[in-house]
Coordinates of N, CA and C in Angstrom, one line a residue:
X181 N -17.2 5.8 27.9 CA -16.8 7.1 27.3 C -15.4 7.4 27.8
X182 N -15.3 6.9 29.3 CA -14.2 7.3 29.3 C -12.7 6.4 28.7
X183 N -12.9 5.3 28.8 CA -12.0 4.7 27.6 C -11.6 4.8 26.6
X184 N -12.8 5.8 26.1 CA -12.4 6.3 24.4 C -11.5 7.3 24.5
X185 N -12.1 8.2 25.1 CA -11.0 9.2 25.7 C -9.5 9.0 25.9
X186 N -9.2 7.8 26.5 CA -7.7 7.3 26.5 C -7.0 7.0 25.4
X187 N -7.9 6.4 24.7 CA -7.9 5.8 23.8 C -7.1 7.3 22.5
X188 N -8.1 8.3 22.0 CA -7.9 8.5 21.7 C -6.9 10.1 22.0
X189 N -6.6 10.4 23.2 CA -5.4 10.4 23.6 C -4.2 10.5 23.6
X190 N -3.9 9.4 22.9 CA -2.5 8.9 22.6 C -2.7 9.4 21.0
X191 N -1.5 9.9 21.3 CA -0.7 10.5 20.3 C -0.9 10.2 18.7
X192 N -0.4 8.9 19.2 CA -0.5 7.8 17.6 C -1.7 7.6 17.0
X193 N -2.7 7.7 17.7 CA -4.0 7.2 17.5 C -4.6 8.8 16.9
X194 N -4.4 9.7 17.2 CA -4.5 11.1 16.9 C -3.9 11.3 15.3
X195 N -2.5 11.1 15.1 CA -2.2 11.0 14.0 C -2.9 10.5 13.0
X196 N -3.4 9.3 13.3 CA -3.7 8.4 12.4 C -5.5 8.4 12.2
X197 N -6.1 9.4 13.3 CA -7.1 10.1 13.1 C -7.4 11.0 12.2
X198 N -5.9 12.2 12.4 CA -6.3 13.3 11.4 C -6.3 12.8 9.7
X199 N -4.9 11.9 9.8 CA -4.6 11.9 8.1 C -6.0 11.4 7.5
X200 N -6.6 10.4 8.2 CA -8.5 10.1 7.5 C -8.9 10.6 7.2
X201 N -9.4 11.7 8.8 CA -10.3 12.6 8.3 C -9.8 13.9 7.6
X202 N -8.5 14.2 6.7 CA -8.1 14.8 6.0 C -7.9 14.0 4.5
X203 N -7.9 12.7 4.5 CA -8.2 11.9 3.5 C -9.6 11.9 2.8
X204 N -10.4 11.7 3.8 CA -12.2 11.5 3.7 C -12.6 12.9 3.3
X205 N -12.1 14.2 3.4 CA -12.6 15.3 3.8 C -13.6 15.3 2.5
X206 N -15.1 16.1 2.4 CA -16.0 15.8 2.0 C -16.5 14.6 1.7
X207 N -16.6 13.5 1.7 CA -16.9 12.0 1.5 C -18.2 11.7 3.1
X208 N -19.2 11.3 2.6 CA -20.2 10.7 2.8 C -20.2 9.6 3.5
X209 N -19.8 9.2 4.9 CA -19.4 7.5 5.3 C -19.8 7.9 6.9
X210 N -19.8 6.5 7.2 CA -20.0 5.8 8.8 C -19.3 4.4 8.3
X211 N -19.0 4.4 9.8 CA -19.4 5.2 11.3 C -18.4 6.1 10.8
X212 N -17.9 7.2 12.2 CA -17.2 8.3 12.1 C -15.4 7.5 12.3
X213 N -14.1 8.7 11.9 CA -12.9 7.6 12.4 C -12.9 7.7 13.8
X214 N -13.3 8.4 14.3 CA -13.5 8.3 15.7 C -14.1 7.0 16.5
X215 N -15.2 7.0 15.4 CA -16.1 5.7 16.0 C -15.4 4.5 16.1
X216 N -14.6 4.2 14.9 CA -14.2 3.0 14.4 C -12.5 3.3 15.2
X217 N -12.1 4.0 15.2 CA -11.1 3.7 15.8 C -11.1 3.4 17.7
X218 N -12.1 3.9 18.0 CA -12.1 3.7 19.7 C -12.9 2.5 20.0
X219 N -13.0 2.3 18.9 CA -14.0 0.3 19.1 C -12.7 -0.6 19.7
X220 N -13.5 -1.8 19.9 CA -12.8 -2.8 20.4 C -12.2 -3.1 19.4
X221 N -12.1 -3.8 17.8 CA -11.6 -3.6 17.3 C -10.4 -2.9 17.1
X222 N -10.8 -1.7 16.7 CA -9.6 -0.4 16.5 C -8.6 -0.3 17.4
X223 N -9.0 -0.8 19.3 CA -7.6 -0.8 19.9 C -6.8 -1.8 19.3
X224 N -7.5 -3.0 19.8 CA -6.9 -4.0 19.3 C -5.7 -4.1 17.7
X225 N -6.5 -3.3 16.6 CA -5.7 -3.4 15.7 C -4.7 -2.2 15.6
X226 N -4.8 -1.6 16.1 CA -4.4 -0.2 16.1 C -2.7 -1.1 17.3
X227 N -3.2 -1.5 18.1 CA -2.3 -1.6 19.1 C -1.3 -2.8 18.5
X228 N -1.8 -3.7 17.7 CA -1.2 -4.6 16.9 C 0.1 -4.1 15.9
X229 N -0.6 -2.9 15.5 CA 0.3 -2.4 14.2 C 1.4 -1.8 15.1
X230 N 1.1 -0.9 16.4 CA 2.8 -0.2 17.2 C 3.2 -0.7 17.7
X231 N 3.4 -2.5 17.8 CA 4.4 -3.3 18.1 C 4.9 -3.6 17.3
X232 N 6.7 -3.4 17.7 CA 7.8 -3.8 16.6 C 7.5 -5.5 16.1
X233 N 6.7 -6.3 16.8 CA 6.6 -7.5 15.9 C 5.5 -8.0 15.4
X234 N 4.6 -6.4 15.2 CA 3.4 -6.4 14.9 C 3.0 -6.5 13.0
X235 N 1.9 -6.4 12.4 CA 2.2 -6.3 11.1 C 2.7 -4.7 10.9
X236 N 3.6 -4.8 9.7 CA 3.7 -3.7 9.5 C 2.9 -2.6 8.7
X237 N 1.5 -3.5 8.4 CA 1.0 -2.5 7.5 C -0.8 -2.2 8.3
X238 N -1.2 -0.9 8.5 CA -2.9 -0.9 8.4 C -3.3 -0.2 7.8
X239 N -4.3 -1.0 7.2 CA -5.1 -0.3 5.7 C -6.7 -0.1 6.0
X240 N -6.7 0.8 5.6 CA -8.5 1.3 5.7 C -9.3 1.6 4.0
X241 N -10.8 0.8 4.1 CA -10.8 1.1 3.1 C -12.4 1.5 3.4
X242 N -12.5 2.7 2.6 CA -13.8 3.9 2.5 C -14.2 3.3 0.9
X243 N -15.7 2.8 1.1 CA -16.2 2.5 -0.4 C -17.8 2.4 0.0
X244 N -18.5 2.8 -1.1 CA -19.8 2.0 -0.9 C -20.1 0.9 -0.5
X245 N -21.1 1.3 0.1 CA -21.8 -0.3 1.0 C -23.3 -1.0 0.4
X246 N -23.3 -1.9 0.2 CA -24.3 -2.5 -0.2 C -25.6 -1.9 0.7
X247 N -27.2 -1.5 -0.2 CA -28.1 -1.1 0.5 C -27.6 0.3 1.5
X248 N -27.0 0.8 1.1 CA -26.5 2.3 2.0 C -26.2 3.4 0.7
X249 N -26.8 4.8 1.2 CA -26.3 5.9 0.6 C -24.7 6.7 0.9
X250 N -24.5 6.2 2.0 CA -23.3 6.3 2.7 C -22.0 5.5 2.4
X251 N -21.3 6.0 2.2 CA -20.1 4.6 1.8 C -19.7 4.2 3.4
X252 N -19.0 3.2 3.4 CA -18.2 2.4 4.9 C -16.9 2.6 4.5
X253 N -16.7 3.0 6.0 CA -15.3 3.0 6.6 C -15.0 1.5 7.5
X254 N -14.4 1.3 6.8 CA -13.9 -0.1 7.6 C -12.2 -0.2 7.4
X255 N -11.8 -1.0 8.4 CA -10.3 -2.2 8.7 C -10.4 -2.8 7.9
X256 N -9.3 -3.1 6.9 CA -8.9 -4.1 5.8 C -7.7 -4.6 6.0
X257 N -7.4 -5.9 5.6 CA -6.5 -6.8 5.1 C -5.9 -6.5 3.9
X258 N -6.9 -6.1 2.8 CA -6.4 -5.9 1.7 C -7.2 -7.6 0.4
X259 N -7.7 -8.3 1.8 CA -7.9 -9.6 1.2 C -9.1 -9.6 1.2
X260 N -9.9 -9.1 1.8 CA -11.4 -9.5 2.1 C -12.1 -9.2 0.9
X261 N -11.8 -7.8 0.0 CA -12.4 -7.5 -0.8 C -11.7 -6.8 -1.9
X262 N -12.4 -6.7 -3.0 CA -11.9 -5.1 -4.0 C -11.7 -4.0 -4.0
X263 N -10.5 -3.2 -3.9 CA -10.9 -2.0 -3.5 C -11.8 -1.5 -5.0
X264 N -12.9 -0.6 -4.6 CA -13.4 0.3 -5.3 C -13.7 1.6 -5.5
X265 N -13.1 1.9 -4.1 CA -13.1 3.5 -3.2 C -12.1 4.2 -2.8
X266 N -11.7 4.0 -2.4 CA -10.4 4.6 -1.2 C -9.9 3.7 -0.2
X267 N -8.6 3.7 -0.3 CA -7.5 2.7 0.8 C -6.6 4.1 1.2
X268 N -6.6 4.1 2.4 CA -5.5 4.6 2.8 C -4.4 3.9 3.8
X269 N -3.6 3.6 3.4 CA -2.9 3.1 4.3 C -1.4 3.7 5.3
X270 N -1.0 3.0 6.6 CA 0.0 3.6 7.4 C 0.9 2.0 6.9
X271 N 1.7 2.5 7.1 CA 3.3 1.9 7.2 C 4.3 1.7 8.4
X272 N 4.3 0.8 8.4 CA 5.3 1.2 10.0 C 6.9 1.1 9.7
X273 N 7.6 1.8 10.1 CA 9.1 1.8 8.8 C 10.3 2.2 10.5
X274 N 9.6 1.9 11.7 CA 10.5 1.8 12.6 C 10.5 0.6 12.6
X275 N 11.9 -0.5 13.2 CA 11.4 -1.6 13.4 C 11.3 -1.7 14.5
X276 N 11.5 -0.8 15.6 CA 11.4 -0.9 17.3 C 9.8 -0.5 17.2
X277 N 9.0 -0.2 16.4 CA 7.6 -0.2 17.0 C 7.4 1.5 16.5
X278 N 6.1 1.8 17.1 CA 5.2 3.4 16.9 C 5.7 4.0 18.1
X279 N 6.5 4.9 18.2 CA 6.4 6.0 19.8 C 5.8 6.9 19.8
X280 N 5.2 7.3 20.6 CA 4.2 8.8 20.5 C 4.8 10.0 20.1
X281 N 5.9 9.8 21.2 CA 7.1 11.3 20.4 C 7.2 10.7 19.1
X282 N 7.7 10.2 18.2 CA 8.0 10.3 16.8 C 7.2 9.7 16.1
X283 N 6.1 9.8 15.9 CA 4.9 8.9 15.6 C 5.2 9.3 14.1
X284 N 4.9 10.5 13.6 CA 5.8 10.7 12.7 C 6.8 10.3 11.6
X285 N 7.6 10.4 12.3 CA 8.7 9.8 11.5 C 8.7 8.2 11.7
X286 N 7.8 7.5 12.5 CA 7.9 5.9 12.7 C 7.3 5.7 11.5
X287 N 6.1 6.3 10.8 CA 4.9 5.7 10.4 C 4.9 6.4 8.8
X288 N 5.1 5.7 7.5 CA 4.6 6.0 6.6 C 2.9 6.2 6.1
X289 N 2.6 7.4 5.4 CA 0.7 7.0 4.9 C 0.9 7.5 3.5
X290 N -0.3 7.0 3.2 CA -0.6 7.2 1.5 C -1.9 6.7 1.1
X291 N -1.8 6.9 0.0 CA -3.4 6.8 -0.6 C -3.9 6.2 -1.8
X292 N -4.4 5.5 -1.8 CA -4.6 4.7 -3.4 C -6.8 4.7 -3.7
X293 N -6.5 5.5 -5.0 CA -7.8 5.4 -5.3 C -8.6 4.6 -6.0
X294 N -9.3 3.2 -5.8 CA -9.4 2.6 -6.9 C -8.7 1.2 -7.3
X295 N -8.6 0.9 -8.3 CA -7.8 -0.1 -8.3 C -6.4 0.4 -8.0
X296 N -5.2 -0.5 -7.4 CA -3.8 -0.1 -7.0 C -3.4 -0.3 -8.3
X297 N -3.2 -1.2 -8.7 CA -2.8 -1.4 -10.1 C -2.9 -1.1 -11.1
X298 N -4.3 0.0 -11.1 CA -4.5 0.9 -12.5 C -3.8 2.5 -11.9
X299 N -4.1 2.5 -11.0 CA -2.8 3.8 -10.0 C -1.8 4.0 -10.8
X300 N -0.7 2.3 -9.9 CA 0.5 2.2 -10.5 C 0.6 2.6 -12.2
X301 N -0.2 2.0 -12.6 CA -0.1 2.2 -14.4 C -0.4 3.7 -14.5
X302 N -1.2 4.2 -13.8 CA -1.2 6.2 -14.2 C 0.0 6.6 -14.3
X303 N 0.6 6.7 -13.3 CA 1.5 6.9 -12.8 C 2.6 7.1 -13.1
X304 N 3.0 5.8 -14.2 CA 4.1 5.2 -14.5 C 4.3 5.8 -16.1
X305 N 2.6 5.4 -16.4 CA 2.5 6.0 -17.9 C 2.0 7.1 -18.2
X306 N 1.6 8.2 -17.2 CA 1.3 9.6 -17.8 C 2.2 10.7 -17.1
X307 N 2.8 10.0 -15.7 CA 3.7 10.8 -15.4 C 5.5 10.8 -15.5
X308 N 5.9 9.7 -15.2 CA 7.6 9.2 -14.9 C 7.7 8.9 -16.1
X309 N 7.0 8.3 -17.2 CA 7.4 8.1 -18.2 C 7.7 9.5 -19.1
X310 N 6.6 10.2 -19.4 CA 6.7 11.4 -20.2 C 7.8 12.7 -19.8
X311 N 8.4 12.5 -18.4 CA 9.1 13.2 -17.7 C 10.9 12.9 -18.3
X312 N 10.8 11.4 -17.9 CA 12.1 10.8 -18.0 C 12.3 10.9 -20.1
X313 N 11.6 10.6 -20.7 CA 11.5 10.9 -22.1 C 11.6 12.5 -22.4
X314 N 11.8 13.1 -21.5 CA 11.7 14.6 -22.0 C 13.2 15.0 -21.5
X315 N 13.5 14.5 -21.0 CA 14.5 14.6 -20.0 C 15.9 14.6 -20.9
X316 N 16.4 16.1 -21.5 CA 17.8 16.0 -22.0 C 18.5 15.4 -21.8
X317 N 19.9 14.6 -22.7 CA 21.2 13.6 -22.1 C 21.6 14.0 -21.1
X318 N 22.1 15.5 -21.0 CA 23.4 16.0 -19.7 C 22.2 16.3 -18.7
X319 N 21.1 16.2 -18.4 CA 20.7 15.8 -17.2 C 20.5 14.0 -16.5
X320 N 21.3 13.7 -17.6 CA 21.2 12.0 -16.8 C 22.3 12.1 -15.9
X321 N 23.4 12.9 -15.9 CA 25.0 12.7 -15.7 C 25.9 11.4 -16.2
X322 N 26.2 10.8 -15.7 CA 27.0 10.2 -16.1 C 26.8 8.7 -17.0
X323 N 25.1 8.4 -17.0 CA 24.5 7.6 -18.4 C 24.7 8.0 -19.2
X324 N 25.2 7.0 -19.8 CA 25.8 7.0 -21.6 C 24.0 7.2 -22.3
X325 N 24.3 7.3 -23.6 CA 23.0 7.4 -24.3 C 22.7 6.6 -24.4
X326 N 23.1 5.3 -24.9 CA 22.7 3.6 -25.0 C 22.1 3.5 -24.1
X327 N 22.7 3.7 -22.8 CA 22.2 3.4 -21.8 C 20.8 3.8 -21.3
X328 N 20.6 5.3 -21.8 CA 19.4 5.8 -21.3 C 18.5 5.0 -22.5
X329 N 18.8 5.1 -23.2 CA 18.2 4.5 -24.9 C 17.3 3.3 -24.0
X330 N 18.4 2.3 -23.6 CA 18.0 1.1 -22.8 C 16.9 1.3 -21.7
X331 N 17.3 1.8 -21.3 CA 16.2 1.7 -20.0 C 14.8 2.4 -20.1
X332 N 15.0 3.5 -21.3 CA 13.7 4.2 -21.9 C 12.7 3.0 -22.1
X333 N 13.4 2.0 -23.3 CA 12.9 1.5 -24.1 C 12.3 0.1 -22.7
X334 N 12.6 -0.5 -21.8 CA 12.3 -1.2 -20.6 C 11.8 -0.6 -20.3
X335 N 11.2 0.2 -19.9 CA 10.4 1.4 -19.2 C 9.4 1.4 -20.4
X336 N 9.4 1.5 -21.3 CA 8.0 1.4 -22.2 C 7.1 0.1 -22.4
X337 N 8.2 -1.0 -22.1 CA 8.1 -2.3 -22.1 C 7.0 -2.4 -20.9
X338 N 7.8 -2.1 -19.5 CA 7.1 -2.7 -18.6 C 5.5 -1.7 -18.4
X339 N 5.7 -0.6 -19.2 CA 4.3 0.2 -19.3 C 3.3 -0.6 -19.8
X340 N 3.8 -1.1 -21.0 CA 2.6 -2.1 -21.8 C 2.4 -3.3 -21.1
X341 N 3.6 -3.4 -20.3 CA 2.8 -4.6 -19.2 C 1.9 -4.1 -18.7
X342 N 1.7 -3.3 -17.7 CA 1.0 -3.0 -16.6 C -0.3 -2.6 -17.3
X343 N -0.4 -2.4 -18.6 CA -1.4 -1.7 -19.3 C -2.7 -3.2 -19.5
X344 N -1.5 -4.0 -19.9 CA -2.2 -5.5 -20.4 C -2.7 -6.2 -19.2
X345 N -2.3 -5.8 -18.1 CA -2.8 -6.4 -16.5 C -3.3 -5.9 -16.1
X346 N -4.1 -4.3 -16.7 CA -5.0 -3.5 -15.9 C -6.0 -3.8 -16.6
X347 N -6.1 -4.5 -17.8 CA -7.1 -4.7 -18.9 C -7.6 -6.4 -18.6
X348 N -6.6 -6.9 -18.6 CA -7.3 -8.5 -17.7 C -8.0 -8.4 -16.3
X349 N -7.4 -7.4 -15.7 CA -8.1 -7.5 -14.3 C -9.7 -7.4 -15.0
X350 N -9.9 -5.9 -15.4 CA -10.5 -5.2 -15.9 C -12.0 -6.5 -16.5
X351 N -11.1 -7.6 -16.9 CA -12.3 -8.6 -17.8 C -12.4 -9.5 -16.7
X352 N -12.5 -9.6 -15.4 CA -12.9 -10.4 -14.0 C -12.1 -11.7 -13.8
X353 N -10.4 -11.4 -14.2 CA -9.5 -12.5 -13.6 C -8.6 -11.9 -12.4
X354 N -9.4 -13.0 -11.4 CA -8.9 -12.8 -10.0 C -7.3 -13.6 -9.8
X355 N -6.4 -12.5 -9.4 CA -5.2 -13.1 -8.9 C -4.8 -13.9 -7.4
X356 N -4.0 -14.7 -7.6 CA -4.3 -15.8 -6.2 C -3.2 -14.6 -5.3
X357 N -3.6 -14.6 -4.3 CA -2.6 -13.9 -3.2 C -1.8 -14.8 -2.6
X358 N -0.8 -13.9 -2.0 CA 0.3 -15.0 -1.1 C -0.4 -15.5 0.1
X359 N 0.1 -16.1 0.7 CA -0.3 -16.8 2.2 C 0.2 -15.4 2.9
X360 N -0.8 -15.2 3.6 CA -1.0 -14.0 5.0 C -0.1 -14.3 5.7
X361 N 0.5 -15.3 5.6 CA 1.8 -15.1 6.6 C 3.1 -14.2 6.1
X362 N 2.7 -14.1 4.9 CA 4.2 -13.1 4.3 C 3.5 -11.6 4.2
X363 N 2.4 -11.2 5.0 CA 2.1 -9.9 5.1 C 2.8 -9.7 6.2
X364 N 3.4 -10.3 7.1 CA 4.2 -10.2 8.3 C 5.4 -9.7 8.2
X365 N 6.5 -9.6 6.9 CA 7.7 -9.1 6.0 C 8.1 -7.8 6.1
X366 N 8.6 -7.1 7.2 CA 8.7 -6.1 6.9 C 9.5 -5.1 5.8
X367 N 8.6 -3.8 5.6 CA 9.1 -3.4 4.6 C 10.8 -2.8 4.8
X368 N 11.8 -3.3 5.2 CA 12.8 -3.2 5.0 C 13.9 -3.5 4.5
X369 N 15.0 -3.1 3.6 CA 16.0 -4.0 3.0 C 16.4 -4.9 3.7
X370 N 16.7 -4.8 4.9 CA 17.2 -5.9 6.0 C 16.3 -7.6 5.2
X371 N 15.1 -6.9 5.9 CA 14.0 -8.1 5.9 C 13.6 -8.7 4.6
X372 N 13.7 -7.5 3.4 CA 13.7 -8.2 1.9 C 14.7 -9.0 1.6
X373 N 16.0 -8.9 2.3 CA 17.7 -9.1 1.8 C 17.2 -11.2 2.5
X374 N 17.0 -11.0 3.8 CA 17.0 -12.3 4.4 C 15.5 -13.4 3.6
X375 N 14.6 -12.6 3.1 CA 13.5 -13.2 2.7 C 13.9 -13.5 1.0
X376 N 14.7 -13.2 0.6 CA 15.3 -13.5 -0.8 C 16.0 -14.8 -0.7
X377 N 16.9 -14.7 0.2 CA 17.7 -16.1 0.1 C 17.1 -17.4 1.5
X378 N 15.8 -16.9 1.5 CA 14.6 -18.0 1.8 C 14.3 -19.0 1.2
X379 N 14.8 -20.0 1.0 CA 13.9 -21.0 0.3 C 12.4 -21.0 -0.2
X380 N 12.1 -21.1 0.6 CA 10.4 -21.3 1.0 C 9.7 -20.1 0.8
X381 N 10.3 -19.1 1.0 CA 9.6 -17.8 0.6 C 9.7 -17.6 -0.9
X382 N 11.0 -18.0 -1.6 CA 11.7 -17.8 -2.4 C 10.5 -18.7 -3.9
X383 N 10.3 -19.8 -3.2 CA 9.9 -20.8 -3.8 C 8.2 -20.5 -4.0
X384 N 7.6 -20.0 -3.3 CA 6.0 -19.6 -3.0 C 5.9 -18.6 -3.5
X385 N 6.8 -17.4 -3.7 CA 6.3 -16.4 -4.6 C 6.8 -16.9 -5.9
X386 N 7.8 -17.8 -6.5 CA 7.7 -18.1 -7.8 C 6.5 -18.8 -8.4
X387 N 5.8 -19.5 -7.4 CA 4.8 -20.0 -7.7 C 3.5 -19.3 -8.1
X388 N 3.6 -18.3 -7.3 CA 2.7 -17.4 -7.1 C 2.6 -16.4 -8.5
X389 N 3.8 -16.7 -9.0 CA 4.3 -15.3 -10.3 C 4.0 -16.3 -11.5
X390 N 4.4 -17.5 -11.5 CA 3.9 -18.7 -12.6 C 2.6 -18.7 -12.9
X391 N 1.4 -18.9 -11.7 CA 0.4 -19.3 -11.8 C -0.4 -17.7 -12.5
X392 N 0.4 -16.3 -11.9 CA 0.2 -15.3 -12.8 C 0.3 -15.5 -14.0
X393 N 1.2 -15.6 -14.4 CA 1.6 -15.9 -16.1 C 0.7 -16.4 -16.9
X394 N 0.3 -17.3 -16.0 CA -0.7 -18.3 -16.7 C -2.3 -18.0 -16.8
X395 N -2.2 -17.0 -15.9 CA -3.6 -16.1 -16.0 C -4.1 -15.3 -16.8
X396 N -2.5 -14.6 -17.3 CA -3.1 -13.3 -17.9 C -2.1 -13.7 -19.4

């Protein structure tokens, strides 16, 4: 008991307590975030993610459980399974690590309900799209009309993409993921700038975007 205590104590661990259980708020699940975060596990991953050369992402996902009236709260990868519930995820966007004083400002969260990809498609096509289309010339500033013309019309384009990719998933075509070692990439320009002119990185996600193509 009393390890938990320390455990949850710290600052960061508090943070990342409340946004849950303000995420979950009414929702039906075990164990509690308390439970799951003061596990052996939970230090462990928890302590993983506030080292600067830790991963930069931890994701939780809240979904029904087989043979349970309860949905589960579990640690995700993102690989194990489907989301079908709730992901919430933290971000880590210091690259010196999580501090307790700025736990804060180190740490992005957010929320995805469902499939991510049918999200992104809401999103894109019932909100930013209808907004940016409504959106008078002299509020672009200094876009020419062609120009807005252009990017409207790309912007409608890549809607119908995402539309046609929420409708294949939709008919049970599984996409191949990258190798787990490029979940280690932090999300920064720095780190995107150096991982572009990668070979090997460069070369594994084209593969990866081919074998897409060919899927859907």
């Amino acid at each position: 008991a009393g390890g938990s205590r320390g455990i949850m104590a710290d600052a960061r661990i508090q943070y990342i307590q409340q946004k849950l259980e303000q995420g979950l708020e009414g929702w039906d699940f075990s164990p509690s975030v308390e439970t799951l975060l003061s596990g052996t596990r939970g230090k462990q991953v928890t302590d993983e993610f506030f080292k600067s050369d830790g991963p930069p992402k931890l994701l939780f996902f809240c979904q029904e459980a087989t043979g349970s009236t309860k949905a589960k709260l579990q640690f995700s990868t993102g690989r194990e399974e489907a989301l079908t519930g709730k992901c919430m995820f933290f971000t880590r966007i210091n690259p010196k690590g999580v501090d307790q004083k700025s736990v804060e400002t180190d740490i992005l969260y957010g929320e995805i309900m469902g499939s991510a990809l049918n999200s992104f498609q809401l999103v894109i096509d019932e909100c930013l799209k209808p907004v940016l289309e409504a959106q008078p010339q002299e509020q672009w500033g200094k876009c020419k009309e062609e120009s807005v013309s252009h990017f409207l019309t790309y912007m409608g384009k890549f809607t119908d993409l995402l539309t046609e990719a929420v409708h294949s998933l939709s008919g049970g075509i599984e996409l191949q993921m990258p190798d787990e070692k490029y979940d280690r990439i932090a999300p920064t320009q720095s780190a995107f700038a150096k991982a572009a002119v990668d070979s090997e990185v460069v070369s594994h996600f084209e593969n990866i975007v081919e074998k897409w193509s060919s899927q859907t």
